[in-house]
Amino acid sequence: MDHTARFAVDCLHKQYPEPDLLPEDACLIFVRDGSVCVRKGSTPTILEKVSADLPEGLKRDARYLGHRGSVPCYAVEVGDLPLPEGLAYSGVRELAGLIPDEELAVAGLAVQIIDYDRTTRFCGRCGMPTEPAKTERAKICPSCRRVTYPRLSPAVIVLVRNDNAVLMVRGTGAAPGRYGLIAGFVEPGETIEDAVRREVREEAGIAIKNIRYRASEPWPFPDSLMLGFVADYDGGETAPDGVEIESAVWFDRDHLPDLPPKFGITRALIDDWAAAVSVPELQ
Ligand SMILES: [Zn+2]
Protein backbone atom coordinates (compact mmCIF):
# COMPACT_ATOMS: atom_id res chain seq x y z
CA MET A 1 0.00 0.00 0.00
CA ASP A 2 1.28 3.44 -0.88
CA HIS A 3 1.45 5.09 2.50
CA THR A 4 3.88 7.57 3.98
CA ALA A 5 4.08 6.99 7.71
CA ARG A 6 4.48 10.50 9.04
CA PHE A 7 6.39 9.53 12.18
CA ALA A 8 8.67 6.94 10.62
CA VAL A 9 12.19 8.23 11.32
CA ASP A 10 13.96 6.87 8.29
CA CYS A 11 16.23 9.92 8.04
CA LEU A 12 18.25 8.82 11.10
CA HIS A 13 20.64 5.92 11.43
CA LYS A 14 22.12 4.84 14.73
CA GLN A 15 25.81 4.41 15.39
CA TYR A 16 27.13 2.68 18.47
CA PRO A 17 28.89 3.10 20.76
CA GLU A 18 27.73 6.65 21.32
CA PRO A 19 30.35 9.30 22.06
CA ASP A 20 30.94 9.82 25.80
CA LEU A 21 30.62 13.59 25.43
CA LEU A 22 28.07 15.55 23.46
CA PRO A 23 29.86 16.24 20.13
CA GLU A 24 30.32 19.91 19.30
CA ASP A 25 28.82 19.43 15.85
CA ALA A 26 25.68 17.78 17.25
CA CYS A 27 22.23 18.94 16.39
CA LEU A 28 19.86 19.33 19.36
CA ILE A 29 16.12 19.05 19.79
CA PHE A 30 14.93 20.72 22.99
CA VAL A 31 12.01 18.95 24.68
CA ARG A 32 9.77 19.89 27.58
CA ASP A 33 6.64 18.06 28.76
CA GLY A 34 6.00 16.37 25.42
CA SER A 35 6.55 19.58 23.44
CA VAL A 36 9.52 20.56 21.28
CA CYS A 37 11.23 23.88 20.87
CA VAL A 38 10.75 25.60 17.51
CA ARG A 39 12.74 28.44 16.01
CA LYS A 40 10.12 30.56 14.31
CA GLY A 41 10.83 32.44 11.11
CA SER A 42 10.42 32.03 7.39
CA THR A 43 11.62 28.42 7.64
CA PRO A 44 10.71 27.16 11.14
CA THR A 45 12.97 24.42 12.50
CA ILE A 46 13.36 22.29 15.60
CA LEU A 47 17.07 21.64 14.98
CA GLU A 48 19.45 23.73 17.10
CA LYS A 49 23.24 23.82 17.21
CA VAL A 50 25.29 23.23 20.37
CA SER A 51 26.03 26.70 21.73
CA ALA A 52 28.90 27.69 23.99
CA ASP A 53 26.51 28.72 26.77
CA LEU A 54 24.58 25.43 26.86
CA PRO A 55 24.55 24.45 30.57
CA GLU A 56 26.78 21.48 31.45
CA GLY A 57 23.82 19.65 33.00
CA LEU A 58 21.94 19.73 29.72
CA LYS A 59 24.99 18.54 27.79
CA ARG A 60 25.31 15.62 30.19
CA ASP A 61 21.62 14.69 29.88
CA ALA A 62 21.44 14.93 26.09
CA ARG A 63 20.07 11.69 24.65
CA TYR A 64 21.33 10.29 21.37
CA LEU A 65 18.68 9.80 18.66
CA GLY A 66 20.81 8.86 15.67
CA HIS A 67 22.86 10.40 12.88
CA ARG A 68 21.29 12.51 10.17
CA GLY A 69 23.86 12.16 7.45
CA SER A 70 27.10 12.80 9.33
CA VAL A 71 25.48 14.94 12.04
CA PRO A 72 24.61 13.30 15.38
CA CYS A 73 21.19 14.33 16.71
CA TYR A 74 20.36 14.52 20.40
CA ALA A 75 17.21 15.24 22.40
CA VAL A 76 17.62 17.43 25.48
CA GLU A 77 15.02 17.90 28.19
CA VAL A 78 15.28 21.52 29.28
CA GLY A 79 12.89 21.72 32.21
CA ASP A 80 11.93 25.26 33.23
CA LEU A 81 14.93 27.11 31.80
CA PRO A 82 13.94 30.37 30.04
CA LEU A 83 14.02 30.11 26.28
CA PRO A 84 16.29 32.35 24.19
CA GLU A 85 14.74 34.93 21.87
CA GLY A 86 12.99 33.55 18.80
CA LEU A 87 12.22 30.13 20.27
CA ALA A 88 8.87 28.78 21.42
CA TYR A 89 7.43 25.42 22.47
CA SER A 90 4.91 23.55 20.40
CA GLY A 91 3.14 20.22 20.57
CA VAL A 92 4.56 17.83 17.96
CA ARG A 93 1.30 17.21 16.09
CA GLU A 94 0.67 20.95 15.81
CA LEU A 95 3.87 21.21 13.77
CA ALA A 96 2.56 19.03 10.93
CA GLY A 97 2.88 21.04 7.74
CA LEU A 98 4.85 23.84 9.45
CA ILE A 99 8.22 22.11 9.55
CA PRO A 100 9.59 19.57 7.06
CA ASP A 101 8.11 16.07 7.45
CA GLU A 102 11.57 14.72 8.18
CA GLU A 103 11.92 17.09 11.17
CA LEU A 104 8.40 16.25 12.33
CA ALA A 105 9.35 12.58 12.55
CA VAL A 106 12.53 13.46 14.47
CA ALA A 107 10.43 15.62 16.85
CA GLY A 108 8.18 12.64 17.57
CA LEU A 109 11.18 10.44 18.26
CA ALA A 110 12.77 13.10 20.52
CA VAL A 111 9.65 13.32 22.67
CA GLN A 112 9.38 9.53 22.81
CA ILE A 113 13.03 9.01 23.77
CA ILE A 114 12.93 11.69 26.48
CA ASP A 115 9.83 10.03 27.93
CA TYR A 116 11.59 6.65 27.79
CA ASP A 117 14.65 8.12 29.47
CA ARG A 118 12.66 9.76 32.22
CA THR A 119 10.65 6.61 33.01
CA THR A 120 13.59 4.16 33.07
CA ARG A 121 16.08 5.93 35.34
CA PHE A 122 15.63 3.27 37.98
CA CYS A 123 15.46 -0.49 37.65
CA GLY A 124 11.85 -1.68 37.73
CA ARG A 125 12.92 -4.84 39.56
CA CYS A 126 15.36 -3.70 42.25
CA GLY A 127 15.20 0.11 42.21
CA MET A 128 18.90 0.77 41.48
CA PRO A 129 19.75 3.64 39.08
CA THR A 130 20.11 2.23 35.55
CA GLU A 131 22.93 2.85 33.08
CA PRO A 132 22.63 3.26 29.31
CA ALA A 133 23.69 0.23 27.28
CA LYS A 134 26.72 0.79 25.05
CA THR A 135 25.61 -1.01 21.92
CA GLU A 136 21.84 -0.57 21.66
CA ARG A 137 19.01 1.64 22.85
CA ALA A 138 18.44 0.11 26.27
CA LYS A 139 19.10 0.65 29.98
CA ILE A 140 20.90 -1.90 32.14
CA CYS A 141 20.66 -2.29 35.89
CA PRO A 142 24.22 -2.58 37.32
CA SER A 143 22.91 -4.61 40.25
CA CYS A 144 20.51 -7.24 38.87
CA ARG A 145 21.43 -6.85 35.13
CA ARG A 146 17.80 -6.35 34.10
CA VAL A 147 17.65 -4.78 30.61
CA THR A 148 14.92 -2.25 29.87
CA TYR A 149 14.08 -1.33 26.28
CA PRO A 150 11.96 1.60 25.13
CA ARG A 151 8.34 0.62 25.50
CA LEU A 152 6.44 0.00 22.29
CA SER A 153 2.70 -0.59 22.43
CA PRO A 154 1.42 -2.42 19.34
CA ALA A 155 -2.08 -1.43 18.32
CA VAL A 156 -4.23 -2.65 15.44
CA ILE A 157 -6.49 -0.65 13.17
CA VAL A 158 -8.78 -2.38 10.71
CA LEU A 159 -10.92 -1.42 7.76
CA VAL A 160 -13.84 -3.88 7.53
CA ARG A 161 -15.49 -4.00 4.12
CA ASN A 162 -18.68 -5.56 2.81
CA ASP A 163 -19.30 -5.26 -0.92
CA ASN A 164 -19.47 -1.52 -1.54
CA ALA A 165 -19.60 -0.48 2.11
CA VAL A 166 -17.07 0.15 4.85
CA LEU A 167 -17.63 -0.15 8.59
CA MET A 168 -16.89 3.00 10.55
CA VAL A 169 -17.39 3.70 14.22
CA ARG A 170 -17.99 6.72 16.38
CA GLY A 171 -16.31 6.80 19.77
CA THR A 172 -18.35 7.99 22.73
CA GLY A 173 -17.54 11.67 23.15
CA ALA A 174 -16.18 12.06 19.60
CA ALA A 175 -16.84 15.33 17.78
CA PRO A 176 -20.17 15.45 15.90
CA GLY A 177 -20.03 13.61 12.59
CA ARG A 178 -16.58 12.18 13.35
CA TYR A 179 -16.22 8.53 12.38
CA GLY A 180 -13.12 6.39 12.34
CA LEU A 181 -11.96 2.83 11.93
CA ILE A 182 -11.95 0.18 14.63
CA ALA A 183 -8.70 0.20 16.58
CA GLY A 184 -7.26 -0.99 19.85
CA PHE A 185 -4.18 -2.27 21.64
CA VAL A 186 -2.84 -5.79 21.33
CA GLU A 187 -3.10 -7.70 24.62
CA PRO A 188 -0.49 -10.06 26.11
CA GLY A 189 -0.81 -13.58 24.75
CA GLU A 190 -2.64 -12.46 21.62
CA THR A 191 -1.59 -12.66 17.98
CA ILE A 192 -2.20 -9.43 16.14
CA GLU A 193 -4.81 -11.22 14.00
CA ASP A 194 -6.62 -12.28 17.18
CA ALA A 195 -6.47 -8.66 18.35
CA VAL A 196 -8.09 -7.52 15.08
CA ARG A 197 -10.90 -10.10 15.44
CA ARG A 198 -11.44 -9.25 19.12
CA GLU A 199 -11.55 -5.49 18.62
CA VAL A 200 -14.11 -5.82 15.80
CA ARG A 201 -16.20 -8.20 17.92
CA GLU A 202 -16.01 -5.97 21.00
CA GLU A 203 -16.56 -2.63 19.32
CA ALA A 204 -19.01 -3.56 16.56
CA GLY A 205 -20.34 -7.02 17.47
CA ILE A 206 -19.64 -8.66 14.11
CA ALA A 207 -17.42 -11.45 12.77
CA ILE A 208 -14.77 -10.90 10.10
CA LYS A 209 -12.64 -13.04 7.77
CA ASN A 210 -9.75 -12.61 5.32
CA ILE A 211 -7.66 -10.43 7.63
CA ARG A 212 -4.78 -8.99 5.65
CA TYR A 213 -1.94 -6.74 6.75
CA ARG A 214 -1.56 -3.51 4.80
CA ALA A 215 0.85 -1.06 6.43
CA SER A 216 2.18 0.22 9.73
CA GLU A 217 2.81 3.55 11.36
CA PRO A 218 4.79 4.59 14.43
CA TRP A 219 2.66 6.85 16.63
CA PRO A 220 4.89 8.33 19.33
CA PHE A 221 2.14 9.66 21.62
CA PRO A 222 3.59 8.21 23.70
CA ASP A 223 4.74 4.87 22.25
CA SER A 224 2.26 3.17 19.89
CA LEU A 225 3.02 1.23 16.76
CA MET A 226 -0.10 1.10 14.62
CA LEU A 227 -0.55 -2.02 12.45
CA GLY A 228 -3.09 -1.52 9.69
CA PHE A 229 -5.32 -4.30 8.31
CA VAL A 230 -8.20 -4.81 5.95
CA ALA A 231 -10.80 -7.56 6.51
CA ASP A 232 -14.10 -8.78 5.09
CA TYR A 233 -17.43 -8.95 6.89
CA ASP A 234 -18.36 -12.51 7.91
CA GLY A 235 -21.70 -12.25 9.72
CA GLY A 236 -23.63 -10.71 12.58
CA GLU A 237 -25.54 -7.50 13.19
CA THR A 238 -23.60 -4.39 14.17
CA ALA A 239 -23.96 -3.85 17.91
CA PRO A 240 -21.66 -1.14 19.28
CA ASP A 241 -20.50 -1.78 22.83
CA GLY A 242 -22.00 1.50 24.09
CA VAL A 243 -18.95 2.07 26.28
CA GLU A 244 -16.09 2.92 23.91
CA ILE A 245 -18.23 3.01 20.78
CA GLU A 246 -21.65 4.63 20.53
CA SER A 247 -22.34 3.89 16.89
CA ALA A 248 -21.10 1.49 14.20
CA VAL A 249 -22.32 2.27 10.68
CA TRP A 250 -21.81 0.84 7.19
CA PHE A 251 -21.01 3.70 4.87
CA ASP A 252 -21.45 3.36 1.14
CA ARG A 253 -18.41 4.20 -0.98
CA ASP A 254 -20.23 7.22 -2.41
CA HIS A 255 -21.54 8.54 0.91
CA LEU A 256 -18.61 8.60 3.29
CA PRO A 257 -18.68 10.83 6.40
CA ASP A 258 -16.08 13.56 7.07
CA LEU A 259 -12.75 11.79 6.94
CA PRO A 260 -9.68 12.32 9.11
CA PRO A 261 -6.81 14.48 7.75
CA LYS A 262 -4.98 13.33 4.65
CA PHE A 263 -2.11 11.76 6.47
CA GLY A 264 -1.91 8.89 8.85
CA ILE A 265 -2.85 5.27 8.49
CA THR A 266 -6.60 5.68 9.03
CA ARG A 267 -6.96 7.88 6.00
CA ALA A 268 -4.53 5.76 4.00
CA LEU A 269 -6.60 2.61 4.60
CA ILE A 270 -9.82 4.41 3.65
CA ASP A 271 -8.35 6.04 0.54
CA ASP A 272 -6.88 2.72 -0.51
CA TRP A 273 -10.26 1.04 -0.23
CA ALA A 274 -12.18 3.95 -1.79
CA ALA A 275 -9.87 3.84 -4.79
CA ALA A 276 -10.92 0.20 -5.15
CA VAL A 277 -7.39 -1.08 -5.11
CA SER A 278 -7.74 -4.81 -4.83
CA VAL A 279 -5.98 -6.42 -1.91
CA PRO A 280 -3.93 -9.36 -3.07
CA GLU A 281 -4.72 -12.69 -1.49
CA LEU A 282 -1.95 -14.03 0.69
CA GLN A 283 -0.11 -16.97 -0.81
ZN1 LIG B 1 17.90 -4.11 39.09
Coordinates of C-alpha atoms and ligand atoms in Angstrom, one line a residue:
M1 CA 0.0 0.0 0.0
D2 CA 1.3 3.4 -0.9
H3 CA 1.5 5.1 2.5
T4 CA 3.9 7.6 4.0
A5 CA 4.1 7.0 7.7
R6 CA 4.5 10.5 9.0
F7 CA 6.4 9.5 12.2
A8 CA 8.7 6.9 10.6
V9 CA 12.2 8.2 11.3
D10 CA 14.0 6.9 8.3
C11 CA 16.2 9.9 8.0
L12 CA 18.3 8.8 11.1
H13 CA 20.6 5.9 11.4
K14 CA 22.1 4.8 14.7
Q15 CA 25.8 4.4 15.4
Y16 CA 27.1 2.7 18.5
P17 CA 28.9 3.1 20.8
E18 CA 27.7 6.7 21.3
P19 CA 30.4 9.3 22.1
D20 CA 30.9 9.8 25.8
L21 CA 30.6 13.6 25.4
L22 CA 28.1 15.6 23.5
P23 CA 29.9 16.2 20.1
E24 CA 30.3 19.9 19.3
D25 CA 28.8 19.4 15.8
A26 CA 25.7 17.8 17.3
C27 CA 22.2 18.9 16.4
L28 CA 19.9 19.3 19.4
I29 CA 16.1 19.1 19.8
F30 CA 14.9 20.7 23.0
V31 CA 12.0 18.9 24.7
R32 CA 9.8 19.9 27.6
D33 CA 6.6 18.1 28.8
G34 CA 6.0 16.4 25.4
S35 CA 6.6 19.6 23.4
V36 CA 9.5 20.6 21.3
C37 CA 11.2 23.9 20.9
V38 CA 10.8 25.6 17.5
R39 CA 12.7 28.4 16.0
K40 CA 10.1 30.6 14.3
G41 CA 10.8 32.4 11.1
S42 CA 10.4 32.0 7.4
T43 CA 11.6 28.4 7.6
P44 CA 10.7 27.2 11.1
T45 CA 13.0 24.4 12.5
I46 CA 13.4 22.3 15.6
L47 CA 17.1 21.6 15.0
E48 CA 19.5 23.7 17.1
K49 CA 23.2 23.8 17.2
V50 CA 25.3 23.2 20.4
S51 CA 26.0 26.7 21.7
A52 CA 28.9 27.7 24.0
D53 CA 26.5 28.7 26.8
L54 CA 24.6 25.4 26.9
P55 CA 24.5 24.5 30.6
E56 CA 26.8 21.5 31.5
G57 CA 23.8 19.6 33.0
L58 CA 21.9 19.7 29.7
K59 CA 25.0 18.5 27.8
R60 CA 25.3 15.6 30.2
D61 CA 21.6 14.7 29.9
A62 CA 21.4 14.9 26.1
R63 CA 20.1 11.7 24.6
Y64 CA 21.3 10.3 21.4
L65 CA 18.7 9.8 18.7
G66 CA 20.8 8.9 15.7
H67 CA 22.9 10.4 12.9
R68 CA 21.3 12.5 10.2
G69 CA 23.9 12.2 7.5
S70 CA 27.1 12.8 9.3
V71 CA 25.5 14.9 12.0
P72 CA 24.6 13.3 15.4
C73 CA 21.2 14.3 16.7
Y74 CA 20.4 14.5 20.4
A75 CA 17.2 15.2 22.4
V76 CA 17.6 17.4 25.5
E77 CA 15.0 17.9 28.2
V78 CA 15.3 21.5 29.3
G79 CA 12.9 21.7 32.2
D80 CA 11.9 25.3 33.2
L81 CA 14.9 27.1 31.8
P82 CA 13.9 30.4 30.0
L83 CA 14.0 30.1 26.3
P84 CA 16.3 32.3 24.2
E85 CA 14.7 34.9 21.9
G86 CA 13.0 33.5 18.8
L87 CA 12.2 30.1 20.3
A88 CA 8.9 28.8 21.4
Y89 CA 7.4 25.4 22.5
S90 CA 4.9 23.6 20.4
G91 CA 3.1 20.2 20.6
V92 CA 4.6 17.8 18.0
R93 CA 1.3 17.2 16.1
E94 CA 0.7 20.9 15.8
L95 CA 3.9 21.2 13.8
A96 CA 2.6 19.0 10.9
G97 CA 2.9 21.0 7.7
L98 CA 4.8 23.8 9.4
I99 CA 8.2 22.1 9.6
P100 CA 9.6 19.6 7.1
D101 CA 8.1 16.1 7.5
E102 CA 11.6 14.7 8.2
E103 CA 11.9 17.1 11.2
L104 CA 8.4 16.2 12.3
A105 CA 9.3 12.6 12.6
V106 CA 12.5 13.5 14.5
A107 CA 10.4 15.6 16.8
G108 CA 8.2 12.6 17.6
L109 CA 11.2 10.4 18.3
A110 CA 12.8 13.1 20.5
V111 CA 9.6 13.3 22.7
Q112 CA 9.4 9.5 22.8
I113 CA 13.0 9.0 23.8
I114 CA 12.9 11.7 26.5
D115 CA 9.8 10.0 27.9
Y116 CA 11.6 6.6 27.8
D117 CA 14.7 8.1 29.5
R118 CA 12.7 9.8 32.2
T119 CA 10.7 6.6 33.0
T120 CA 13.6 4.2 33.1
R121 CA 16.1 5.9 35.3
F122 CA 15.6 3.3 38.0
C123 CA 15.5 -0.5 37.7
G124 CA 11.9 -1.7 37.7
R125 CA 12.9 -4.8 39.6
C126 CA 15.4 -3.7 42.3
G127 CA 15.2 0.1 42.2
M128 CA 18.9 0.8 41.5
P129 CA 19.7 3.6 39.1
T130 CA 20.1 2.2 35.6
E131 CA 22.9 2.8 33.1
P132 CA 22.6 3.3 29.3
A133 CA 23.7 0.2 27.3
K134 CA 26.7 0.8 25.1
T135 CA 25.6 -1.0 21.9
E136 CA 21.8 -0.6 21.7
R137 CA 19.0 1.6 22.9
A138 CA 18.4 0.1 26.3
K139 CA 19.1 0.6 30.0
I140 CA 20.9 -1.9 32.1
C141 CA 20.7 -2.3 35.9
P142 CA 24.2 -2.6 37.3
S143 CA 22.9 -4.6 40.2
C144 CA 20.5 -7.2 38.9
R145 CA 21.4 -6.8 35.1
R146 CA 17.8 -6.4 34.1
V147 CA 17.7 -4.8 30.6
T148 CA 14.9 -2.3 29.9
Y149 CA 14.1 -1.3 26.3
P150 CA 12.0 1.6 25.1
R151 CA 8.3 0.6 25.5
L152 CA 6.4 0.0 22.3
S153 CA 2.7 -0.6 22.4
P154 CA 1.4 -2.4 19.3
A155 CA -2.1 -1.4 18.3
V156 CA -4.2 -2.7 15.4
I157 CA -6.5 -0.6 13.2
V158 CA -8.8 -2.4 10.7
L159 CA -10.9 -1.4 7.8
V160 CA -13.8 -3.9 7.5
R161 CA -15.5 -4.0 4.1
N162 CA -18.7 -5.6 2.8
D163 CA -19.3 -5.3 -0.9
N164 CA -19.5 -1.5 -1.5
A165 CA -19.6 -0.5 2.1
V166 CA -17.1 0.2 4.9
L167 CA -17.6 -0.1 8.6
M168 CA -16.9 3.0 10.6
V169 CA -17.4 3.7 14.2
R170 CA -18.0 6.7 16.4
G171 CA -16.3 6.8 19.8
T172 CA -18.4 8.0 22.7
G173 CA -17.5 11.7 23.1
A174 CA -16.2 12.1 19.6
A175 CA -16.8 15.3 17.8
P176 CA -20.2 15.5 15.9
G177 CA -20.0 13.6 12.6
R178 CA -16.6 12.2 13.3
Y179 CA -16.2 8.5 12.4
G180 CA -13.1 6.4 12.3
L181 CA -12.0 2.8 11.9
I182 CA -12.0 0.2 14.6
A183 CA -8.7 0.2 16.6
G184 CA -7.3 -1.0 19.8
F185 CA -4.2 -2.3 21.6
V186 CA -2.8 -5.8 21.3
E187 CA -3.1 -7.7 24.6
P188 CA -0.5 -10.1 26.1
G189 CA -0.8 -13.6 24.8
E190 CA -2.6 -12.5 21.6
T191 CA -1.6 -12.7 18.0
I192 CA -2.2 -9.4 16.1
E193 CA -4.8 -11.2 14.0
D194 CA -6.6 -12.3 17.2
A195 CA -6.5 -8.7 18.4
V196 CA -8.1 -7.5 15.1
R197 CA -10.9 -10.1 15.4
R198 CA -11.4 -9.2 19.1
E199 CA -11.5 -5.5 18.6
V200 CA -14.1 -5.8 15.8
R201 CA -16.2 -8.2 17.9
E202 CA -16.0 -6.0 21.0
E203 CA -16.6 -2.6 19.3
A204 CA -19.0 -3.6 16.6
G205 CA -20.3 -7.0 17.5
I206 CA -19.6 -8.7 14.1
A207 CA -17.4 -11.4 12.8
I208 CA -14.8 -10.9 10.1
K209 CA -12.6 -13.0 7.8
N210 CA -9.8 -12.6 5.3
I211 CA -7.7 -10.4 7.6
R212 CA -4.8 -9.0 5.6
Y213 CA -1.9 -6.7 6.8
R214 CA -1.6 -3.5 4.8
A215 CA 0.8 -1.1 6.4
S216 CA 2.2 0.2 9.7
E217 CA 2.8 3.6 11.4
P218 CA 4.8 4.6 14.4
W219 CA 2.7 6.8 16.6
P220 CA 4.9 8.3 19.3
F221 CA 2.1 9.7 21.6
P222 CA 3.6 8.2 23.7
D223 CA 4.7 4.9 22.2
S224 CA 2.3 3.2 19.9
L225 CA 3.0 1.2 16.8
M226 CA -0.1 1.1 14.6
L227 CA -0.5 -2.0 12.5
G228 CA -3.1 -1.5 9.7
F229 CA -5.3 -4.3 8.3
V230 CA -8.2 -4.8 6.0
A231 CA -10.8 -7.6 6.5
D232 CA -14.1 -8.8 5.1
Y233 CA -17.4 -9.0 6.9
D234 CA -18.4 -12.5 7.9
G235 CA -21.7 -12.2 9.7
G236 CA -23.6 -10.7 12.6
E237 CA -25.5 -7.5 13.2
T238 CA -23.6 -4.4 14.2
A239 CA -24.0 -3.9 17.9
P240 CA -21.7 -1.1 19.3
D241 CA -20.5 -1.8 22.8
G242 CA -22.0 1.5 24.1
V243 CA -18.9 2.1 26.3
E244 CA -16.1 2.9 23.9
I245 CA -18.2 3.0 20.8
E246 CA -21.6 4.6 20.5
S247 CA -22.3 3.9 16.9
A248 CA -21.1 1.5 14.2
V249 CA -22.3 2.3 10.7
W250 CA -21.8 0.8 7.2
F251 CA -21.0 3.7 4.9
D252 CA -21.5 3.4 1.1
R253 CA -18.4 4.2 -1.0
D254 CA -20.2 7.2 -2.4
H255 CA -21.5 8.5 0.9
L256 CA -18.6 8.6 3.3
P257 CA -18.7 10.8 6.4
D258 CA -16.1 13.6 7.1
L259 CA -12.7 11.8 6.9
P260 CA -9.7 12.3 9.1
P261 CA -6.8 14.5 7.7
K262 CA -5.0 13.3 4.7
F263 CA -2.1 11.8 6.5
G264 CA -1.9 8.9 8.8
I265 CA -2.8 5.3 8.5
T266 CA -6.6 5.7 9.0
R267 CA -7.0 7.9 6.0
A268 CA -4.5 5.8 4.0
L269 CA -6.6 2.6 4.6
I270 CA -9.8 4.4 3.7
D271 CA -8.4 6.0 0.5
D272 CA -6.9 2.7 -0.5
W273 CA -10.3 1.0 -0.2
A274 CA -12.2 4.0 -1.8
A275 CA -9.9 3.8 -4.8
A276 CA -10.9 0.2 -5.1
V277 CA -7.4 -1.1 -5.1
S278 CA -7.7 -4.8 -4.8
V279 CA -6.0 -6.4 -1.9
P280 CA -3.9 -9.4 -3.1
E281 CA -4.7 -12.7 -1.5
L282 CA -1.9 -14.0 0.7
Q283 CA -0.1 -17.0 -0.8
Ligands
ZN1 ZN 17.9 -4.1 39.1

